[in-house]
Amino acid sequence: MAGMRAGILGTGSAVPERVLSNADLEKMVDTSDEWIVTRTGIKERRIAEAYEATSDYAVRASEKALQAAGVAAEEIDLVICATVTPDMMFPATACIIQDKLGATHAGAVDIESGCSGFLYGAAMAAAMVDAGMYRHVLVVAADLLSRITDYEDRSTCVLFGDGAGAAVIGPVPEGRGFLAFDLGSDGSGGEFLFMPAGGSRRPPSAETVAAREHFIKMQGQETFKFAVKAMASATESVLAKAGLDKDAIDLLVPHQANIRIIDAARKRFGLDESKVVITIDKYGNTSASSIPIALDEAIREGRAKVGDLAVLVGFGAGLTWGAAAVRL
Ligand code: ACO
């Protein structure tokens, strides 16, 4: 096994049934369908039921990924869950997923890299498979951002949705697999996008609840500027590491935060619209799960084919960013 290149063996995704439309939001805050669509590209998003938790969607997405990969749960060596909305502070949501899947031979760990989480998880998984340490690593990104969204704050509540996406990473035939990763961070920008309370700095209290500090706080314009730069530089860097030119891209799978950020990246790399996967109109920003959900849909719709060169690229809280070049 040592020396075999890691690639994507199968993907899966799961989103809630319940739709929250722009018309619904018009009744909740001072906003309009026109503002939301023009500024973000979002028409609707999916919201989990009150009794559900992040792991419920993670398990559904993972089961589909295992099925697509033809890998049994017992064959998984490690579960990596990327989330900022774990079922609870501890134990790790990855352990809950491991148990529900029946992945009885797997280790389990959560990672927290904001919306870049799937890329961080995939990089770790690929390195472990490349090294011959593990054969099958399940990377599942899952978030119920609705749980930490302030539905009285119109500048953020229109953006976010719930969902999960998963990939089984393991050895693939010659000529396929991950060619390069680019991961980065700049913690000095942490306050552009964060949740102030609930951790050790500001533990939950009546005061933090009253101050609405258990919700996402975001400086939209600062995040926007950072995002446009990060998407471009991470894509350029991962292509350079893979020894490829931008013309080699068959499919760009970007984090779905804002259609204007995605369009800026598309134009910079001179890509036709047919080469960019867009799901933001129907799911909004689903955090770390947006990239694997988009990839899974592209594969299932036949838009992403075996042998295609896909670039996955994202950015998020941290600040963090990442990109992967993968021959599907
Ligand atoms: N409806 C109507 N008006 C609104 C709304 C709304 N939902 N939200 C804000 N506005 C108003 C503002 O109050 C402001 O009004 P003012 O001019 O009277 O002050 C006006 O619209 C313009 O606000 P801006 O913040 O300048 O709008 P902008 O064009 O920057 O769009 C947005 C805001 C969509 C948030 C944009 O900045 C953005 O997408 N930023 C990046 C966000 C992002 O990527 N976040 C996620 C990153 S990581 C993760 O995924 C978790």
GROMACS .gro file of C-alpha atoms and ligand atoms in nm:
model
  379
    1MET     CA    1   0.000   0.000   0.000
    2ALA     CA    2   0.286   0.242   0.076
    3GLY     CA    3   0.356   0.460  -0.225
    4MET     CA    4   0.002   0.445  -0.365
    5ARG     CA    5  -0.151   0.782  -0.424
    6ALA     CA    6  -0.457   0.883  -0.223
    7GLY     CA    7  -0.770   0.991  -0.401
    8ILE     CA    8  -1.145   1.016  -0.364
    9LEU     CA    9  -1.313   0.673  -0.364
   10GLY     CA   10  -1.668   0.800  -0.317
   11THR     CA   11  -1.870   1.100  -0.203
   12GLY     CA   12  -2.207   1.162  -0.040
   13SER     CA   13  -2.412   1.452   0.088
   14ALA     CA   14  -2.724   1.526   0.289
   15VAL     CA   15  -2.929   1.841   0.340
   16PRO     CA   16  -3.249   1.902   0.539
   17GLU     CA   17  -3.588   1.884   0.370
   18ARG     CA   18  -3.709   2.212   0.514
   19VAL     CA   19  -3.657   2.514   0.288
   20LEU     CA   20  -3.611   2.869   0.419
   21SER     CA   21  -3.674   3.100   0.123
   22ASN     CA   22  -3.589   3.465   0.077
   23ALA     CA   23  -3.962   3.535   0.101
   24ASP     CA   24  -3.963   3.368   0.444
   25LEU     CA   25  -3.672   3.589   0.554
   26GLU     CA   26  -3.856   3.900   0.432
   27LYS     CA   27  -4.108   3.825   0.708
   28MET     CA   28  -3.836   3.785   0.973
   29VAL     CA   29  -3.599   4.081   0.911
   30ASP     CA   30  -3.586   4.400   0.705
   31THR     CA   31  -3.458   4.249   0.381
   32SER     CA   32  -3.574   4.166   0.029
   33ASP     CA   33  -3.540   3.882  -0.218
   34GLU     CA   34  -3.388   4.132  -0.462
   35TRP     CA   35  -3.115   4.242  -0.213
   36ILE     CA   36  -3.025   3.886  -0.119
   37VAL     CA   37  -3.011   3.754  -0.476
   38THR     CA   38  -2.810   4.046  -0.614
   39ARG     CA   39  -2.563   4.067  -0.326
   40THR     CA   40  -2.517   3.694  -0.259
   41GLY     CA   41  -2.678   3.473  -0.527
   42ILE     CA   42  -2.881   3.290  -0.260
   43LYS     CA   43  -3.248   3.208  -0.327
   44GLU     CA   44  -3.310   2.958  -0.049
   45ARG     CA   45  -3.133   2.749   0.211
   46ARG     CA   46  -3.213   2.430   0.406
   47ILE     CA   47  -3.275   2.429   0.782
   48ALA     CA   48  -3.263   2.126   1.013
   49GLU     CA   49  -3.552   2.039   1.243
   50ALA     CA   50  -3.521   2.139   1.611
   51TYR     CA   51  -3.474   1.778   1.725
   52GLU     CA   52  -3.187   1.709   1.485
   53ALA     CA   53  -2.811   1.749   1.531
   54THR     CA   54  -2.506   1.786   1.309
   55SER     CA   55  -2.413   1.417   1.338
   56ASP     CA   56  -2.751   1.312   1.192
   57TYR     CA   57  -2.662   1.475   0.860
   58ALA     CA   58  -2.297   1.369   0.884
   59VAL     CA   59  -2.404   1.006   0.917
   60ARG     CA   60  -2.641   1.027   0.619
   61ALA     CA   61  -2.373   1.187   0.399
   62SER     CA   62  -2.113   0.934   0.517
   63GLU     CA   63  -2.337   0.635   0.445
   64LYS     CA   64  -2.383   0.757   0.089
   65ALA     CA   65  -2.007   0.815   0.050
   66LEU     CA   66  -1.930   0.464   0.178
   67GLN     CA   67  -2.183   0.316  -0.061
   68ALA     CA   68  -2.041   0.512  -0.356
   69ALA     CA   69  -1.689   0.401  -0.259
   70GLY     CA   70  -1.789   0.038  -0.212
   71VAL     CA   71  -1.625   0.045   0.130
   72ALA     CA   72  -1.783  -0.107   0.442
   73ALA     CA   73  -1.799   0.092   0.766
   74GLU     CA   74  -1.572  -0.166   0.935
   75GLU     CA   75  -1.304  -0.091   0.673
   76ILE     CA   76  -1.272   0.272   0.780
   77ASP     CA   77  -0.948   0.339   0.972
   78LEU     CA   78  -1.020   0.696   1.078
   79VAL     CA   79  -1.317   0.934   1.087
   80ILE     CA   80  -1.229   1.302   1.052
   81CYS     CA   81  -1.521   1.538   1.110
   82ALA     CA   82  -1.486   1.904   1.016
   83THR     CA   83  -1.742   2.118   1.199
   84VAL     CA   84  -1.793   2.442   1.389
   85THR     CA   85  -2.130   2.323   1.519
   86PRO     CA   86  -2.052   1.993   1.695
   87ASP     CA   87  -2.340   1.805   1.858
   88MET     CA   88  -2.190   1.923   2.188
   89MET     CA   89  -1.861   2.068   2.314
   90PHE     CA   90  -1.737   1.716   2.378
   91PRO     CA   91  -1.710   1.429   2.303
   92ALA     CA   92  -1.606   1.481   1.942
   93THR     CA   93  -1.886   1.458   1.686
   94ALA     CA   94  -1.655   1.221   1.493
   95CYS     CA   95  -1.701   0.968   1.778
   96ILE     CA   96  -2.080   0.991   1.749
   97ILE     CA   97  -2.052   0.937   1.372
   98GLN     CA   98  -1.810   0.645   1.421
   99ASP     CA   99  -2.059   0.477   1.653
  100LYS     CA  100  -2.368   0.539   1.440
  101LEU     CA  101  -2.192   0.413   1.126
  102GLY     CA  102  -2.057   0.104   1.300
  103ALA     CA  103  -1.702   0.198   1.203
  104THR     CA  104  -1.570  -0.036   1.468
  105HIS     CA  105  -1.204  -0.024   1.365
  106ALA     CA  106  -1.178   0.352   1.325
  107GLY     CA  107  -1.016   0.631   1.524
  108ALA     CA  108  -1.217   0.952   1.538
  109VAL     CA  109  -1.126   1.318   1.555
  110ASP     CA  110  -1.291   1.657   1.499
  111ILE     CA  111  -1.114   1.942   1.327
  112GLU     CA  112  -1.219   2.304   1.339
  113SER     CA  113  -1.097   2.508   1.045
  114GLY     CA  114  -1.416   2.694   0.962
  115CYS     CA  115  -1.534   2.666   0.605
  116SER     CA  116  -1.192   2.534   0.497
  117GLY     CA  117  -1.241   2.229   0.718
  118PHE     CA  118  -1.308   1.976   0.445
  119LEU     CA  119  -0.984   2.071   0.268
  120TYR     CA  120  -0.783   2.045   0.591
  121GLY     CA  121  -0.939   1.705   0.661
  122ALA     CA  122  -0.878   1.582   0.307
  123ALA     CA  123  -0.512   1.691   0.324
  124MET     CA  124  -0.459   1.500   0.650
  125ALA     CA  125  -0.639   1.195   0.516
  126ALA     CA  126  -0.443   1.196   0.190
  127ALA     CA  127  -0.111   1.228   0.374
  128MET     CA  128  -0.199   0.930   0.595
  129VAL     CA  129  -0.300   0.717   0.297
  130ASP     CA  130   0.004   0.826   0.094
  131ALA     CA  131   0.228   0.731   0.386
  132GLY     CA  132   0.074   0.384   0.406
  133MET     CA  133  -0.048   0.451   0.760
  134TYR     CA  134  -0.417   0.403   0.680
  135ARG     CA  135  -0.613   0.262   0.387
  136HIS     CA  136  -0.955   0.428   0.420
  137VAL     CA  137  -1.018   0.762   0.587
  138LEU     CA  138  -1.368   0.909   0.602
  139VAL     CA  139  -1.368   1.287   0.586
  140VAL     CA  140  -1.705   1.435   0.667
  141ALA     CA  141  -1.782   1.806   0.687
  142ALA     CA  142  -2.107   1.885   0.860
  143ASP     CA  143  -2.259   2.198   1.003
  144LEU     CA  144  -2.594   2.322   1.123
  145LEU     CA  145  -2.508   2.691   1.101
  146SER     CA  146  -2.874   2.771   1.173
  147ARG     CA  147  -2.793   2.679   1.535
  148ILE     CA  148  -2.552   2.972   1.570
  149THR     CA  149  -2.718   3.217   1.330
  150ASP     CA  150  -2.883   3.527   1.475
  151TYR     CA  151  -3.218   3.552   1.297
  152GLU     CA  152  -3.244   3.913   1.416
  153ASP     CA  153  -2.924   4.012   1.230
  154ARG     CA  154  -3.010   4.068   0.864
  155SER     CA  155  -2.644   4.105   0.766
  156THR     CA  156  -2.575   3.738   0.846
  157CYS     CA  157  -2.902   3.543   0.873
  158VAL     CA  158  -2.968   3.551   0.501
  159LEU     CA  159  -2.638   3.378   0.424
  160PHE     CA  160  -2.628   3.049   0.610
  161GLY     CA  161  -2.780   2.703   0.573
  162ASP     CA  162  -2.740   2.348   0.705
  163GLY     CA  163  -2.594   2.033   0.546
  164ALA     CA  164  -2.319   1.773   0.530
  165GLY     CA  165  -2.082   1.633   0.270
  166ALA     CA  166  -1.845   1.338   0.293
  167ALA     CA  167  -1.570   1.163   0.101
  168VAL     CA  168  -1.394   0.832   0.150
  169ILE     CA  169  -1.025   0.882   0.083
  170GLY     CA  170  -0.809   0.586  -0.006
  171PRO     CA  171  -0.562   0.450  -0.263
  172VAL     CA  172  -0.668   0.503  -0.626
  173PRO     CA  173  -0.538   0.365  -0.957
  174GLU     CA  174  -0.231   0.515  -1.126
  175GLY     CA  175  -0.293   0.856  -1.283
  176ARG     CA  176  -0.566   0.958  -1.040
  177GLY     CA  177  -0.575   1.111  -0.694
  178PHE     CA  178  -0.466   1.421  -0.507
  179LEU     CA  179  -0.182   1.606  -0.680
  180ALA     CA  180  -0.132   1.891  -0.434
  181PHE     CA  181  -0.276   2.081  -0.140
  182ASP     CA  182  -0.233   2.439  -0.027
  183LEU     CA  183  -0.341   2.527   0.327
  184GLY     CA  184  -0.305   2.862   0.500
  185SER     CA  185  -0.411   3.065   0.800
  186ASP     CA  186  -0.400   3.417   0.937
  187GLY     CA  187  -0.524   3.421   1.295
  188SER     CA  188  -0.490   3.800   1.309
  189GLY     CA  189  -0.818   3.814   1.115
  190GLY     CA  190  -1.005   3.595   1.363
  191GLU     CA  191  -1.245   3.869   1.464
  192PHE     CA  192  -1.377   3.913   1.110
  193LEU     CA  193  -1.581   3.598   1.164
  194PHE     CA  194  -1.635   3.439   1.502
  195MET     CA  195  -1.868   3.337   1.782
  196PRO     CA  196  -1.767   3.533   2.093
  197ALA     CA  197  -1.902   3.317   2.375
  198GLY     CA  198  -1.940   2.953   2.471
  199GLY     CA  199  -1.571   2.870   2.503
  200SER     CA  200  -1.319   2.914   2.784
  201ARG     CA  201  -1.273   3.287   2.720
  202ARG     CA  202  -1.640   3.366   2.770
  203PRO     CA  203  -1.821   3.064   2.911
  204PRO     CA  204  -2.198   3.052   2.867
  205SER     CA  205  -2.385   3.269   3.115
  206ALA     CA  206  -2.713   3.458   3.135
  207GLU     CA  207  -2.511   3.764   3.037
  208THR     CA  208  -2.362   3.610   2.721
  209VAL     CA  209  -2.703   3.483   2.615
  210ALA     CA  210  -2.863   3.825   2.672
  211ALA     CA  211  -2.582   3.987   2.470
  212ARG     CA  212  -2.646   3.741   2.181
  213GLU     CA  213  -2.286   3.628   2.196
  214HIS     CA  214  -2.363   3.268   2.101
  215PHE     CA  215  -2.424   3.372   1.743
  216ILE     CA  216  -2.196   3.427   1.444
  217LYS     CA  217  -2.052   3.779   1.427
  218MET     CA  218  -1.914   3.877   1.091
  219GLN     CA  219  -1.753   4.180   0.930
  220GLY     CA  220  -1.890   4.113   0.584
  221GLN     CA  221  -1.680   4.352   0.378
  222GLU     CA  222  -1.350   4.254   0.542
  223THR     CA  223  -1.436   3.886   0.495
  224PHE     CA  224  -1.530   3.954   0.133
  225LYS     CA  225  -1.197   4.122   0.053
  226PHE     CA  226  -1.001   3.845   0.223
  227ALA     CA  227  -1.206   3.578   0.045
  228VAL     CA  228  -1.146   3.711  -0.306
  229LYS     CA  229  -0.769   3.724  -0.245
  230ALA     CA  230  -0.753   3.386  -0.070
  231MET     CA  231  -0.948   3.204  -0.343
  232ALA     CA  232  -0.714   3.339  -0.611
  233SER     CA  233  -0.387   3.283  -0.429
  234ALA     CA  234  -0.476   2.933  -0.301
  235THR     CA  235  -0.582   2.825  -0.650
  236GLU     CA  236  -0.265   2.966  -0.807
  237SER     CA  237  -0.051   2.806  -0.542
  238VAL     CA  238  -0.208   2.461  -0.567
  239LEU     CA  239  -0.179   2.464  -0.946
  240ALA     CA  240   0.189   2.562  -0.921
  241LYS     CA  241   0.254   2.282  -0.669
  242ALA     CA  242   0.083   2.035  -0.903
  243GLY     CA  243   0.284   2.168  -1.198
  244LEU     CA  244  -0.033   2.259  -1.386
  245ASP     CA  245  -0.162   2.562  -1.572
  246LYS     CA  246  -0.507   2.715  -1.512
  247ASP     CA  247  -0.615   2.576  -1.850
  248ALA     CA  248  -0.585   2.227  -1.699
  249ILE     CA  249  -0.886   2.289  -1.470
  250ASP     CA  250  -1.187   2.081  -1.575
  251LEU     CA  251  -1.394   2.170  -1.271
  252LEU     CA  252  -1.367   2.438  -1.004
  253VAL     CA  253  -1.548   2.346  -0.683
  254PRO     CA  254  -1.540   2.660  -0.469
  255HIS     CA  255  -1.669   2.722  -0.119
  256GLN     CA  256  -2.020   2.861  -0.161
  257ALA     CA  257  -2.024   3.186   0.040
  258ASN     CA  258  -2.122   3.448  -0.216
  259ILE     CA  259  -2.177   3.424  -0.592
  260ARG     CA  260  -1.974   3.744  -0.637
  261ILE     CA  261  -1.670   3.582  -0.469
  262ILE     CA  262  -1.709   3.274  -0.691
  263ASP     CA  263  -1.749   3.488  -1.005
  264ALA     CA  264  -1.436   3.686  -0.922
  265ALA     CA  265  -1.240   3.359  -0.904
  266ARG     CA  266  -1.399   3.225  -1.222
  267LYS     CA  267  -1.309   3.540  -1.417
  268ARG     CA  268  -0.956   3.552  -1.280
  269PHE     CA  269  -0.889   3.201  -1.410
  270GLY     CA  270  -1.077   3.258  -1.736
  271LEU     CA  271  -1.311   2.966  -1.670
  272ASP     CA  272  -1.635   2.911  -1.856
  273GLU     CA  273  -1.942   2.898  -1.630
  274SER     CA  274  -1.985   2.531  -1.721
  275LYS     CA  275  -1.661   2.454  -1.532
  276VAL     CA  276  -1.771   2.601  -1.199
  277VAL     CA  277  -2.001   2.416  -0.961
  278ILE     CA  278  -2.265   2.640  -0.801
  279THR     CA  279  -2.505   2.532  -0.528
  280ILE     CA  280  -2.528   2.859  -0.335
  281ASP     CA  281  -2.864   2.950  -0.492
  282LYS     CA  282  -3.035   2.652  -0.326
  283TYR     CA  283  -2.830   2.587  -0.010
  284GLY     CA  284  -2.666   2.920   0.086
  285ASN     CA  285  -2.340   2.896   0.278
  286THR     CA  286  -2.324   2.558   0.452
  287SER     CA  287  -1.977   2.617   0.600
  288ALA     CA  288  -1.723   2.332   0.561
  289SER     CA  289  -1.979   2.108   0.395
  290SER     CA  290  -2.033   2.335   0.095
  291ILE     CA  291  -1.736   2.198  -0.104
  292PRO     CA  292  -1.811   1.825  -0.056
  293ILE     CA  293  -2.184   1.884  -0.117
  294ALA     CA  294  -2.103   2.064  -0.445
  295LEU     CA  295  -1.853   1.795  -0.547
  296ASP     CA  296  -2.097   1.517  -0.466
  297GLU     CA  297  -2.374   1.679  -0.669
  298ALA     CA  298  -2.138   1.735  -0.964
  299ILE     CA  299  -2.035   1.369  -0.957
  300ARG     CA  300  -2.393   1.240  -0.926
  301GLU     CA  301  -2.512   1.470  -1.207
  302GLY     CA  302  -2.229   1.342  -1.430
  303ARG     CA  303  -2.067   1.687  -1.449
  304ALA     CA  304  -1.754   1.558  -1.274
  305LYS     CA  305  -1.608   1.254  -1.444
  306VAL     CA  306  -1.329   1.009  -1.373
  307GLY     CA  307  -1.004   1.162  -1.498
  308ASP     CA  308  -1.120   1.523  -1.463
  309LEU     CA  309  -0.887   1.768  -1.290
  310ALA     CA  310  -1.087   1.929  -1.012
  311VAL     CA  311  -0.968   2.219  -0.801
  312LEU     CA  312  -1.144   2.248  -0.467
  313VAL     CA  313  -1.091   2.585  -0.300
  314GLY     CA  314  -1.227   2.756   0.008
  315PHE     CA  315  -1.176   3.002   0.291
  316GLY     CA  316  -1.331   3.060   0.628
  317ALA     CA  317  -1.315   3.148   0.993
  318GLY     CA  318  -0.971   3.147   1.149
  319LEU     CA  319  -0.898   3.299   0.913
  320THR     CA  320  -0.813   2.990   0.711
  321TRP     CA  321  -0.799   2.896   0.346
  322GLY     CA  322  -0.715   2.592   0.140
  323ALA     CA  323  -0.713   2.433  -0.202
  324ALA     CA  324  -0.672   2.085  -0.342
  325ALA     CA  325  -0.593   1.971  -0.695
  326VAL     CA  326  -0.731   1.624  -0.755
  327ARG     CA  327  -0.756   1.399  -1.058
  328LEU     CA  328  -1.098   1.239  -1.001
  329ACO     N1  329  -3.102   4.295   0.343
  329ACO     C1  330  -3.106   4.424   0.310
  329ACO     N2  331  -3.005   4.509   0.337
  329ACO     C2  332  -2.898   4.459   0.400
  329ACO     C3  333  -2.888   4.325   0.439
  329ACO     C4  334  -2.997   4.242   0.408
  329ACO     N3  335  -2.998   4.110   0.438
  329ACO     N4  336  -2.771   4.305   0.500
  329ACO     C5  337  -2.706   4.423   0.500
  329ACO     N5  338  -2.783   4.516   0.440
  329ACO     C6  339  -2.755   4.657   0.418
  329ACO     C7  340  -2.650   4.710   0.512
  329ACO     O1  341  -2.709   4.751   0.633
  329ACO     C8  342  -2.598   4.828   0.433
  329ACO     O2  343  -2.685   4.936   0.447
  329ACO     P1  344  -2.628   5.086   0.461
  329ACO     O3  345  -2.556   5.112   0.334
  329ACO     O4  346  -2.754   5.164   0.479
  329ACO     O5  347  -2.540   5.082   0.581
  329ACO     C9  348  -2.605   4.782   0.289
  329ACO     O6  349  -2.698   4.672   0.289
  329ACO    C10  350  -2.474   4.734   0.232
  329ACO     O7  351  -2.413   4.647   0.325
  329ACO     P2  352  -2.273   4.585   0.295
  329ACO     O8  353  -2.229   4.506   0.415
  329ACO     O9  354  -2.181   4.687   0.241
  329ACO    O10  355  -2.311   4.484   0.178
  329ACO     P3  356  -2.217   4.398   0.092
  329ACO    O11  357  -2.235   4.429  -0.051
  329ACO    O12  358  -2.076   4.396   0.146
  329ACO    O13  359  -2.278   4.253   0.113
  329ACO    C11  360  -2.232   4.053   0.234
  329ACO    C12  361  -2.281   4.196   0.242
  329ACO    C13  362  -2.327   3.976   0.143
  329ACO    C14  363  -2.235   3.993   0.374
  329ACO    C15  364  -2.091   4.050   0.175
  329ACO    O14  365  -2.008   4.140   0.243
  329ACO    C16  366  -2.027   3.913   0.183
  329ACO    O15  367  -2.071   3.819   0.123
  329ACO     N6  368  -1.914   3.902   0.256
  329ACO    C17  369  -1.843   3.778   0.267
  329ACO    C18  370  -1.914   3.692   0.364
  329ACO    C19  371  -1.857   3.555   0.368
  329ACO    O16  372  -1.796   3.507   0.276
  329ACO     N7  373  -1.879   3.494   0.482
  329ACO    C20  374  -1.851   3.360   0.505
  329ACO    C21  375  -1.706   3.329   0.512
  329ACO     S1  376  -1.665   3.187   0.602
  329ACO    C22  377  -1.797   3.100   0.628
  329ACO    O17  378  -1.843   3.056   0.529
  329ACO    C23  379  -1.860   3.078   0.760
   0.00000   0.00000   0.00000
